[in-house]
Coordinates of C-alpha atoms in Angstrom, one line a residue:
M14 CA 45.9 125.8 -103.2
D15 CA 49.1 126.8 -105.1
K16 CA 49.1 127.6 -108.8
R17 CA 51.7 126.3 -111.4
F18 CA 52.2 127.3 -114.9
L19 CA 51.3 124.6 -117.4
G20 CA 54.6 123.5 -119.1
R21 CA 56.2 126.5 -120.7
T22 CA 53.0 128.3 -121.3
G23 CA 51.7 131.4 -119.4
L24 CA 48.6 129.5 -118.4
E25 CA 48.3 129.2 -114.7
V26 CA 46.4 126.1 -113.3
S27 CA 45.8 124.9 -109.7
E28 CA 48.3 122.3 -108.4
L29 CA 45.3 119.8 -108.3
C30 CA 43.2 119.1 -111.3
L31 CA 39.7 117.8 -110.6
G32 CA 38.8 114.8 -112.7
T33 CA 35.2 114.3 -113.6
M34 CA 35.0 110.9 -115.4
T35 CA 32.4 109.8 -112.7
F36 CA 30.1 112.8 -113.3
G37 CA 26.8 111.2 -114.4
P38 CA 25.8 107.6 -113.2
G39 CA 28.5 107.6 -110.6
T40 CA 28.1 111.1 -109.2
D41 CA 24.7 112.7 -109.8
E42 CA 24.4 116.4 -110.9
P43 CA 23.7 118.1 -107.5
T44 CA 26.6 116.1 -105.9
A45 CA 28.8 117.0 -108.9
H46 CA 28.1 120.7 -108.5
R47 CA 28.8 120.6 -104.8
I48 CA 32.2 118.9 -105.6
L49 CA 32.9 121.7 -108.1
D50 CA 31.9 124.4 -105.7
E51 CA 34.1 123.1 -103.0
F52 CA 37.1 122.5 -105.2
V53 CA 36.8 126.1 -106.4
A54 CA 36.3 127.3 -102.8
A55 CA 39.6 125.6 -102.0
G56 CA 41.4 127.5 -104.7
G57 CA 41.0 124.9 -107.5
T58 CA 40.8 126.2 -111.1
F59 CA 41.7 123.3 -113.2
V60 CA 38.8 120.8 -114.4
D61 CA 39.3 117.8 -116.6
T62 CA 36.7 115.9 -118.6
A63 CA 36.3 114.2 -121.9
D64 CA 33.7 113.9 -124.6
T65 CA 33.2 110.1 -123.8
Y66 CA 33.0 110.4 -120.0
S67 CA 29.3 109.0 -119.4
G68 CA 28.5 109.4 -123.0
G69 CA 28.9 113.4 -122.8
V70 CA 27.0 113.7 -119.6
S71 CA 30.2 114.7 -117.7
E72 CA 30.6 117.7 -120.0
E73 CA 26.9 118.6 -119.7
I74 CA 27.0 118.6 -115.9
I75 CA 30.1 120.9 -116.0
G76 CA 28.3 123.0 -118.4
S77 CA 25.3 123.5 -116.3
W78 CA 27.6 124.6 -113.5
L79 CA 30.1 126.6 -115.5
K80 CA 27.4 129.0 -116.9
N81 CA 27.0 130.5 -113.3
Q82 CA 30.8 130.8 -112.8
N83 CA 33.6 133.3 -113.5
R84 CA 34.7 131.6 -116.8
D85 CA 37.9 133.5 -117.1
G86 CA 39.0 132.2 -113.5
L87 CA 38.8 128.5 -114.6
V88 CA 40.7 126.2 -116.9
I89 CA 38.5 123.7 -118.5
A90 CA 40.2 120.6 -120.3
T91 CA 38.4 118.1 -122.4
K92 CA 39.5 115.5 -124.9
V93 CA 38.5 114.1 -128.3
Y94 CA 38.9 110.7 -129.9
G95 CA 36.0 108.4 -129.1
E96 CA 32.6 107.9 -130.5
A97 CA 30.9 111.2 -131.9
G98 CA 27.5 110.0 -130.5
P99 CA 25.6 107.0 -129.3
G100 CA 25.9 104.1 -131.9
L101 CA 28.2 106.0 -134.2
P102 CA 31.5 104.2 -135.0
V103 CA 33.4 107.5 -135.9
R104 CA 36.5 107.5 -133.9
G105 CA 40.0 108.9 -134.0
A106 CA 42.0 112.2 -134.4
G107 CA 41.1 112.9 -138.1
R108 CA 40.0 116.4 -139.2
K109 CA 36.4 115.4 -139.6
H110 CA 35.9 114.0 -136.1
I111 CA 37.9 116.6 -134.4
L112 CA 35.8 119.5 -135.8
A113 CA 32.7 117.7 -135.0
G114 CA 33.9 116.8 -131.6
V115 CA 35.0 120.4 -130.5
E116 CA 31.6 121.8 -131.7
A117 CA 29.7 119.1 -129.6
S118 CA 31.9 119.7 -126.5
L119 CA 31.3 123.5 -126.7
R120 CA 27.7 123.0 -126.8
R121 CA 27.8 120.5 -123.8
L122 CA 30.1 122.7 -121.8
Q123 CA 28.0 125.8 -122.6
T124 CA 31.2 127.8 -123.3
D125 CA 32.6 129.7 -126.2
F126 CA 36.2 128.3 -125.9
I127 CA 38.1 125.3 -124.3
D128 CA 41.2 126.2 -122.4
L129 CA 42.9 122.8 -123.0
Y130 CA 41.9 120.4 -125.9
Q131 CA 43.5 117.0 -125.7
I132 CA 43.8 114.2 -128.1
H133 CA 42.7 111.2 -126.0
V134 CA 44.6 108.3 -127.6
F135 CA 47.1 108.3 -130.3
D136 CA 45.7 107.5 -133.7
D137 CA 47.5 105.1 -135.9
A138 CA 45.1 105.6 -138.7
T139 CA 45.3 109.3 -139.1
P140 CA 48.5 111.1 -140.4
L141 CA 49.7 113.1 -137.5
E142 CA 50.0 116.1 -139.7
E143 CA 46.2 116.1 -140.3
T144 CA 45.7 116.0 -136.5
L145 CA 48.0 118.8 -135.6
T146 CA 47.1 121.2 -138.5
T147 CA 43.4 120.9 -137.4
L148 CA 44.3 121.5 -133.8
D149 CA 46.3 124.5 -134.8
A150 CA 43.3 125.9 -136.8
L151 CA 41.2 125.5 -133.8
V152 CA 43.7 127.6 -131.7
T153 CA 43.7 130.3 -134.6
S154 CA 39.9 130.4 -134.6
G155 CA 39.8 131.1 -130.8
K156 CA 37.7 128.0 -130.1
V157 CA 40.7 126.3 -128.3
R158 CA 43.4 128.1 -126.2
F159 CA 46.0 125.2 -125.9
I160 CA 46.3 121.7 -127.0
G161 CA 47.6 118.6 -125.3
A162 CA 47.6 114.7 -125.6
S163 CA 47.1 111.7 -123.4
N164 CA 48.1 108.0 -123.7
L165 CA 51.0 108.4 -126.0
T166 CA 54.5 106.6 -126.2
G167 CA 57.7 108.6 -125.9
W168 CA 58.4 108.6 -129.6
Q169 CA 54.8 109.6 -130.4
L170 CA 55.0 112.6 -128.2
Q171 CA 58.5 113.6 -129.5
K172 CA 57.4 113.2 -133.1
A173 CA 54.4 115.5 -132.6
I174 CA 56.5 118.0 -130.9
D175 CA 59.1 117.9 -133.6
L176 CA 56.5 118.1 -136.4
S177 CA 54.8 121.1 -134.8
N178 CA 58.1 122.9 -134.6
H179 CA 59.0 122.0 -138.2
R180 CA 55.7 123.2 -139.4
G181 CA 55.3 126.3 -137.1
L182 CA 52.2 124.7 -135.7
E183 CA 50.7 125.0 -132.1
P184 CA 52.5 122.4 -130.0
Y185 CA 51.3 120.1 -127.4
V186 CA 51.7 122.0 -124.1
S187 CA 50.7 119.1 -121.9
L188 CA 50.8 115.2 -121.6
Q189 CA 48.2 113.2 -119.7
P190 CA 49.9 109.9 -118.6
L191 CA 49.0 107.2 -116.1
Y192 CA 51.3 107.9 -113.2
N193 CA 51.5 107.1 -109.5
L194 CA 53.6 105.3 -107.0
L195 CA 52.8 101.9 -108.3
D196 CA 52.4 102.8 -112.2
R197 CA 55.8 104.4 -113.0
D198 CA 56.4 103.4 -116.7
A199 CA 56.1 107.0 -117.8
E200 CA 59.4 107.7 -116.0
H201 CA 61.4 105.8 -118.6
D202 CA 60.7 107.8 -121.9
L203 CA 57.4 110.1 -121.5
I204 CA 58.3 112.3 -118.6
P205 CA 62.0 112.8 -119.6
V206 CA 60.6 114.0 -122.9
A207 CA 58.2 116.3 -121.4
V208 CA 60.8 117.7 -119.1
N209 CA 63.2 118.3 -122.1
E210 CA 60.6 119.9 -124.3
G211 CA 58.7 121.9 -121.5
V212 CA 55.5 119.9 -121.7
G213 CA 53.4 119.9 -118.5
V214 CA 52.5 116.6 -117.1
I215 CA 48.9 116.0 -115.6
A216 CA 49.0 112.6 -114.0
W217 CA 45.8 110.4 -114.2
S218 CA 45.0 107.8 -111.6
P219 CA 47.4 109.2 -109.1
L220 CA 45.8 106.8 -106.5
A221 CA 46.1 103.8 -108.8
G222 CA 42.4 103.2 -108.7
G223 CA 42.2 103.4 -105.0
W224 CA 45.1 101.1 -104.3
L225 CA 47.1 104.1 -102.6
S226 CA 44.2 105.2 -100.6
G227 CA 45.1 103.0 -97.7
K228 CA 41.9 100.8 -97.7
Y229 CA 43.7 97.8 -99.2
R230 CA 45.1 95.2 -96.9
K231 CA 47.1 92.1 -97.8
E232 CA 45.4 90.1 -95.1
A233 CA 42.0 90.7 -96.6
G234 CA 42.8 88.5 -99.5
G235 CA 40.6 90.5 -101.8
P236 CA 39.3 94.0 -102.7
P237 CA 37.5 95.9 -99.9
A238 CA 33.7 96.0 -100.0
G239 CA 32.5 99.0 -102.1
S240 CA 35.5 99.4 -104.2
R241 CA 35.6 99.4 -108.0
S242 CA 38.3 96.7 -108.0
G243 CA 37.5 93.2 -109.0
Q244 CA 39.3 90.0 -108.2
E245 CA 41.4 90.3 -111.5
D246 CA 42.5 93.7 -110.4
W247 CA 43.4 92.3 -107.1
D248 CA 45.5 89.5 -108.5
A249 CA 47.3 91.8 -110.8
H250 CA 48.4 94.0 -107.7
D251 CA 48.8 91.2 -105.1
N252 CA 52.6 91.0 -105.1
D253 CA 55.5 91.8 -102.8
R254 CA 56.3 95.3 -104.6
T255 CA 52.7 96.5 -104.0
W256 CA 52.6 95.6 -100.4
R257 CA 56.1 97.1 -99.9
V258 CA 54.9 100.4 -101.3
L259 CA 51.8 100.5 -99.2
D260 CA 53.8 99.6 -96.0
V261 CA 56.2 102.6 -96.7
L262 CA 53.2 104.8 -97.6
R263 CA 51.3 104.1 -94.3
S264 CA 54.7 104.6 -92.4
V265 CA 55.3 108.1 -94.0
A266 CA 51.5 109.0 -93.5
D267 CA 51.9 108.3 -89.8
E268 CA 55.0 110.5 -89.6
V269 CA 53.4 113.5 -91.3
D270 CA 49.9 112.9 -89.8
K271 CA 48.4 112.7 -93.2
T272 CA 46.2 110.0 -94.8
P273 CA 48.0 107.5 -97.2
A274 CA 46.0 109.3 -100.2
Q275 CA 47.2 112.6 -99.3
V276 CA 50.9 111.3 -99.1
A277 CA 50.5 109.5 -102.4
L278 CA 49.2 112.7 -104.1
R279 CA 51.9 114.8 -102.4
W280 CA 54.5 112.4 -103.9
V281 CA 53.2 113.0 -107.4
L282 CA 53.1 116.7 -106.8
Q283 CA 56.8 116.7 -105.8
R284 CA 58.0 114.6 -108.8
P285 CA 60.1 116.3 -111.6
G286 CA 58.2 117.7 -114.6
L287 CA 54.5 117.3 -112.9
T288 CA 52.2 120.0 -113.1
A289 CA 49.3 118.5 -111.4
P290 CA 47.8 115.1 -110.4
I291 CA 44.1 114.6 -111.5
I292 CA 41.9 113.8 -108.4
G293 CA 38.9 111.9 -109.2
A294 CA 36.6 112.4 -106.2
R295 CA 33.2 110.7 -106.5
T296 CA 31.9 112.3 -103.2
P297 CA 32.5 115.6 -101.3
E298 CA 34.2 113.5 -98.6
Q299 CA 36.7 112.1 -101.0
L300 CA 37.3 115.5 -102.4
G301 CA 38.1 116.8 -98.9
D302 CA 40.6 114.0 -98.1
N303 CA 42.4 114.7 -101.6
L304 CA 42.6 118.5 -100.9
G305 CA 44.6 117.6 -97.8
A306 CA 47.5 116.9 -100.2
T307 CA 48.2 120.6 -100.6
G308 CA 49.9 123.3 -98.2
W309 CA 52.7 121.0 -97.1
R310 CA 55.7 119.0 -98.2
L311 CA 57.3 115.8 -97.9
S312 CA 61.0 115.8 -96.9
D313 CA 63.7 114.6 -99.4
D314 CA 64.2 111.6 -97.3
Q315 CA 60.5 110.6 -97.3
V316 CA 60.3 111.1 -101.2
A317 CA 63.3 108.8 -101.5
R318 CA 61.9 106.0 -99.3
L319 CA 58.6 106.2 -101.2
T320 CA 60.4 106.1 -104.6
E321 CA 62.8 103.4 -103.6
A322 CA 60.0 101.2 -102.3
G323 CA 58.4 101.3 -105.9
D324 CA 61.6 101.0 -107.9
K325 CA 61.7 98.0 -110.4
P326 CA 64.6 96.8 -112.6
L327 CA 65.0 99.0 -115.5
P328 CA 63.9 97.7 -118.9
Y329 CA 66.2 97.6 -121.9
P330 CA 67.9 99.9 -123.0
H331 CA 67.6 102.0 -120.0
N332 CA 69.3 99.4 -118.0
I333 CA 72.4 99.8 -120.2
L334 CA 72.1 103.4 -120.3
A335 CA 72.1 103.6 -116.6
M336 CA 75.5 101.5 -116.3
P337 CA 78.2 103.9 -114.6
Q338 CA 80.8 102.8 -117.3
F339 CA 78.5 104.3 -120.0
R340 CA 77.6 107.7 -118.2
R341 CA 79.5 110.7 -119.1
A342 CA 79.6 114.0 -117.1
K343 CA 78.7 117.0 -119.0
L344 CA 81.6 119.4 -119.7
Q345 CA 81.6 122.4 -117.6
D346 CA 81.6 125.9 -119.2

């Protein structure tokens, strides 16, 4: 598995990030440890979790595994925002909750530091300066190495970067947005901001909740047995665009002798600004299939066909800005 730098930092991470949201009720501890072992054996170093995944159990499972690993060879990412504990209504990205959250995550992970500490959701109720100064203090203390964010809008990400630059604070070095062949709204503002500012992009749900795994068929008329999707999710995706994307995905998969999931992950890996997709394997078998996305490349034509299949009309004002009569070439030196 190749390594990539996270944004403009000197932090190297594997090109696939192992997501652990299912660790707990969905994936028991022995199976989770096997998945972690196999991920590392394949060259993986980047593991993502959150304080709220399975009520903290995901972090605990990683912690029980991590204590027997080469800690310096791994990059552990977690998040803060949700409930501080069962039944507690404390939420957000305020100083009190962040400081309590980092201590709880360190205990569950059984580690002295967190490589990447991320704000899970933008907090409207807390001044952004309070959030950023608190995170900056955590980096200064050594408890956190780098900071990032997830689920922001473009202006929220840009404002956070500008405020950090203005105040001389540690900046967000990564963004974790929803991004895949079907969900591409991040292309309008978020990814351009990330590329322009040198922020690494870690895409969650790169298989669109299983829709890009190849198991969904239009003629079935509903979600496949054993899937996490319900009828509501099926109805939301049952449209010409989805089936067009899946048809092209299967066609390209046949051409390169890969599974649809491997091609969908490879497409994300080759997109501008992307550092790593987060693979959410619930079983070792799913992990093995996802690992097949590494070690090869799609051709430019294949990438273009996949991208074109999922293109949608641009929203305002991007549709205006894309008009040829309004585009100006940069002056050459």
